[in-house]
């Protein structure tokens, strides 16, 4: 878009972060510099507020540690010693290295790695895919976040937006299931709060005592990864006690009889053993959920992060249909309203440019891929990282460090800051922040498209990701004009503007207002499945999933990959409880050697590892903490503020103990996002995370590990 930069202006932008709220943001510019940011007061979801991460976004933009020029490594890998070079030199080095690697081993020896450092359709998740597909590089399967839950959800109800988050104000009973809304989805809270003030009951199902659980009417604590047993027991009670909305089930679901038979063994007593929740509490929950209509479930991404995370979401996705919750506004299930956006993922990924059968490496396996553990032939000889900080967000940190330290690995990292990962790069390329670039944002937490206008010129020699890939295309001699599209062209081609959801929305109207609600009914009447109409093969809620029969279906959207069900075993067509691999479930399965389960939820002031290096946010979070229950602490002679070492066979990290009832017995909590560089023992909780994948969608299992803790 031909952006005209004004010296003094209020520019309407959009928050770039990987967060469901995708705020519309006002950027204040004076003398060509950003002086502040504000939440857009007229945006119905942002409602004039930003958050603890982005309130002072200008501090990120102008931080003294911003990378503003290309760098070449001068010291050992990891040392952080670099010298400035020109863009020409950086690109020439990359081109030379890659051509030599391709000549020797073919292009699959090059592995791209990215996630959601910035989220827009221009510079976000898919920005590098066409380039790497054309190059013939190994396909990097991105399944960090919601891929397992999304697969399960789509298998059950299809790619439907489900509920409008704003319609929660009409709910009579709300379950926030593994969702720490006040930290991770704070702009949705006003709609929950409105329902609560109108008399709705709010129930939080979470193993941790959080800011959100403190605001709820009831907090149900469940052992990690055992929610599947709870959901199946709820179905059991609902069917056994005749609380089913039989008319809705008869008209709009398939597989009810088989499901009814299948859940017979999942009694509340069985679930009590697995989850640690009293059987009577489970019965009451099921009854209240069924009979208080409209009832709504908001699931957090955290729900999927254990061995059976996919099947667990299958069970949850069956619940609203059984009780007819979809009949009214304020009833149903909210997972990812992302499905409402008519994004042309095929144009963004350009999977058609890849040679069929190109090998796929799941991003959760990066350490194994770089160290030879996956026995890749050819081995990975070059790694290209952008929009991600794998050393802090991927598992088995020690193994990954070993891989990144390989002298024969040519690593390039595009970054705003010298992250733990960037310290291992041979070449670092400078990236812009959101105020220096243009983008068009979908949301995975509401139903508005948001435009980000460029507010200032790029600092130093930093470039936006889209421009980075234009430069790389030139370097590699690509001739197809597709690789040289302008940002505006990318935006225009990324959306199906003819879709009914886009009626009345144009690029010009977006430029004027900065955002637009998709052309959907308002929240007051939003009940897309009051009369069925589910986008599944049968058009109904598939309690018994027909898509399970194929075993291996790949989500049509944000993932490019192939190996959905990693262990090759068939996907059960009926939701089936699978206990966690490591972290327990039934008390009897707690092993003697590493008896504690460890969780690493999101930190309030960080966005994954983003902001881990900014003084305002880092000082608010303090040092890496480990929350323990008093019974586990006493047994180990640990008191609050003691320095402790947390370890298992994969590694260890050091934290400051906080003893209290935030954690339940047998579970320790280590919030994520601190950097290795500022940690006490050069490691963070990822050092203990397993590389195992969950049962659906290649989802990670970082809530499914066990550890021991002792005084450091
Ligand atoms: N402040 C902040 N906000 C963020 C992020 C951030 O890093 N910081 N990250 C963004 C991203 S990428 C994402 S994916 C979302 C994630 O959003 P959420 O899913 O809400 O975030 P988490 O903190 O990972 O987990 C939420 C809660 O689930 C609980 N939980 C974990 N495992 C289980 C389980 O097995 N069963 C149950 N019942 N509860 C469980 C945790 O204790 C935690 O309190 O947040 C986004 N927003
Ligand atoms: N233990 C544990 N591990 C987790 C999770 C957890 O809860 N616990 N959560 C998982 C989840 S849900 C997610 S989504 C992932 C998140 O994984 P990532 O998406 O890798 O998250 P970040 O750590 O925020 O790293 C993003 C990096 O991109 C950089 N960046 C930002 N904008 C740009 C840009 O425009 N261009 C370029 N080149 N770089 C940019 C930022 O500076 C930052 O360093 O982590 C996963 N890992
Ligand atoms: Mo995420």
XYZ file of N, CA, C and O and ligand atoms in Angstrom, residues 18-20 53 145 177-181 183-185 205-208 210 222-227 300-303 305-306 444 599-608 672 703, ligand 1:
219
model
N 0.949 -13.008 18.586
C 0.285 -14.306 18.510
C -0.615 -14.447 19.737
O -0.258 -15.081 20.718
N -1.771 -13.828 19.653
C -2.666 -13.719 20.800
C -4.070 -13.665 20.228
O -4.273 -13.093 19.155
N -5.059 -14.229 20.905
C -6.400 -14.231 20.313
C -7.011 -12.840 20.159
O -7.964 -12.668 19.400
N 1.853 -6.337 27.937
C 2.948 -6.571 26.988
C 3.117 -5.376 26.058
O 4.225 -4.924 25.794
N 0.865 -24.940 18.130
C -0.183 -24.223 18.824
C -1.532 -24.515 18.197
O -1.814 -24.071 17.099
N -12.136 -23.525 30.105
C -11.502 -24.836 30.264
C -10.048 -24.739 29.812
O -9.787 -24.562 28.621
N -9.122 -24.791 30.763
C -7.679 -24.631 30.465
C -7.432 -23.319 29.742
O -6.761 -23.273 28.717
N -7.983 -22.255 30.257
C -7.820 -20.939 29.635
C -7.625 -19.911 30.747
O -8.514 -19.717 31.567
N -6.461 -19.299 30.748
C -6.183 -18.283 31.768
C -6.517 -16.915 31.195
O -5.651 -16.086 30.947
N -7.819 -16.682 31.003
C -8.285 -15.547 30.208
C -7.725 -14.199 30.641
O -7.421 -13.353 29.809
N -4.924 -13.399 31.640
C -3.565 -13.172 31.146
C -3.440 -13.348 29.649
O -2.671 -12.650 28.999
N -4.177 -14.289 29.077
C -3.888 -14.681 27.691
C -4.958 -14.254 26.682
O -4.767 -14.426 25.479
N -6.061 -13.704 27.150
C -7.190 -13.405 26.245
C -8.036 -12.341 26.945
O -9.242 -12.396 26.977
N -11.895 -24.624 34.819
C -11.307 -25.959 34.985
C -9.821 -25.842 34.651
O -9.443 -25.686 33.490
N -9.017 -25.848 35.673
C -7.581 -25.580 35.507
C -6.869 -26.186 36.706
O -7.373 -26.127 37.821
N -5.691 -26.767 36.479
C -4.989 -27.325 37.632
C -4.335 -26.264 38.482
O -4.060 -26.471 39.656
N -4.115 -25.070 37.876
C -3.425 -23.999 38.591
C -4.446 -23.003 39.128
O -5.475 -22.755 38.497
N -5.219 -19.484 39.232
C -4.775 -18.354 38.409
C -5.584 -17.100 38.730
O -6.584 -17.165 39.462
N -7.960 -30.135 38.159
C -7.887 -31.426 37.505
C -6.416 -31.789 37.345
O -5.582 -30.906 37.136
N -6.080 -33.053 37.464
C -4.676 -33.430 37.207
C -4.356 -33.195 35.733
O -5.207 -33.430 34.873
N -3.124 -32.770 35.414
C -2.821 -32.401 34.030
C -3.121 -33.515 33.035
O -2.854 -34.687 33.291
N -3.722 -33.117 31.908
C -3.925 -34.052 30.799
C -4.981 -35.112 31.039
O -5.111 -36.027 30.227
N -5.763 -34.982 32.098
C -6.785 -35.997 32.371
C -8.188 -35.479 32.079
O -9.178 -36.147 32.379
N -8.298 -34.299 31.492
C -9.622 -33.695 31.219
C -10.479 -34.584 30.329
O -11.702 -34.457 30.335
N -8.976 -23.173 26.190
C -7.662 -22.563 25.962
C -6.837 -23.491 25.094
O -7.136 -24.678 24.945
N -5.778 -22.929 24.541
C -4.879 -23.740 23.719
C -4.221 -24.823 24.584
O -3.901 -25.914 24.120
N -4.051 -24.525 25.865
C -3.330 -25.432 26.775
C -3.965 -26.818 26.858
O -3.310 -27.781 27.249
N -5.211 -26.916 26.471
C -5.943 -28.164 26.637
C -5.314 -29.329 25.854
O -5.448 -30.488 26.206
N -2.136 -30.158 25.238
C -0.696 -30.405 25.363
C -0.295 -31.623 26.168
O 0.629 -31.583 26.978
N -1.027 -32.718 25.973
C -0.589 -33.974 26.572
C -0.962 -35.095 25.611
O -1.664 -34.857 24.617
N -7.583 -15.018 15.792
C -8.043 -16.333 16.261
C -8.802 -16.205 17.586
O -8.991 -17.160 18.308
N 4.296 -28.124 34.598
C 3.583 -27.329 33.601
C 4.383 -26.061 33.329
O 4.987 -25.525 34.249
N 4.320 -25.573 32.090
C 4.978 -24.280 31.807
C 4.000 -23.361 31.088
O 4.087 -23.163 29.886
N 3.023 -22.822 31.838
C 2.022 -21.954 31.210
C 2.620 -20.604 30.810
O 3.791 -20.320 31.074
N 1.793 -19.775 30.170
C 2.249 -18.470 29.691
C 2.455 -17.518 30.861
O 1.721 -17.546 31.836
N 3.423 -16.617 30.698
C 3.637 -15.565 31.700
C 2.747 -14.376 31.373
O 2.511 -14.074 30.203
N 2.294 -13.690 32.406
C 1.377 -12.574 32.212
C 2.014 -11.456 31.367
O 1.360 -10.892 30.494
N 3.285 -11.157 31.601
C 3.892 -9.985 30.951
C 4.744 -10.317 29.733
O 5.281 -9.411 29.093
N 4.936 -11.591 29.444
C 5.669 -11.960 28.233
C 4.675 -12.491 27.207
O 3.566 -12.898 27.540
N 5.126 -12.530 25.948
C 4.329 -13.160 24.905
C 5.218 -14.289 24.397
O 6.146 -14.034 23.652
N 5.008 -15.481 24.885
C 5.968 -16.563 24.710
C 7.325 -16.021 25.168
O 7.397 -15.520 26.280
N 6.564 -19.830 31.469
C 7.562 -19.778 30.385
C 7.863 -18.355 29.928
O 7.111 -17.434 30.224
N 2.937 -30.166 28.437
C 2.330 -30.289 29.764
C 2.418 -31.720 30.253
O 1.782 -32.079 31.230
N 0.231 -12.926 28.607
C 0.335 -13.811 27.603
N -0.705 -13.994 26.765
C -0.621 -14.893 25.751
C 0.568 -15.631 25.518
C 1.669 -15.398 26.411
O 2.763 -15.989 26.283
N 1.502 -14.500 27.446
N 0.646 -16.531 24.495
C -0.392 -16.539 23.473
C -0.445 -17.881 22.854
S 0.721 -18.282 21.677
C -1.348 -18.801 23.209
S -1.333 -20.333 22.467
C -2.400 -18.511 24.184
C -2.545 -19.635 25.211
O -3.581 -19.328 26.049
P -3.970 -20.304 27.254
O -4.232 -21.657 26.751
O -5.003 -19.615 28.049
O -2.578 -20.229 28.080
P -1.724 -21.196 28.990
O -1.109 -20.332 30.025
O -0.795 -21.961 28.138
O -2.738 -22.208 29.667
C -3.935 -21.758 30.285
C -4.221 -22.521 31.530
O -4.392 -23.912 31.215
C -3.934 -24.664 32.310
N -3.660 -26.036 31.888
C -2.533 -26.544 31.377
N -2.670 -27.851 31.118
C -3.916 -28.188 31.493
C -4.661 -29.387 31.476
O -4.176 -30.455 31.084
N -5.949 -29.329 31.902
C -6.504 -28.170 32.353
N -7.784 -28.198 32.717
N -5.810 -27.032 32.432
C -4.543 -27.035 31.982
C -2.728 -23.915 32.808
O -2.548 -24.165 34.175
C -3.080 -22.461 32.534
O -3.522 -21.772 33.683
O -2.118 -17.316 24.876
C -1.759 -16.220 24.050
N -1.704 -15.068 24.934
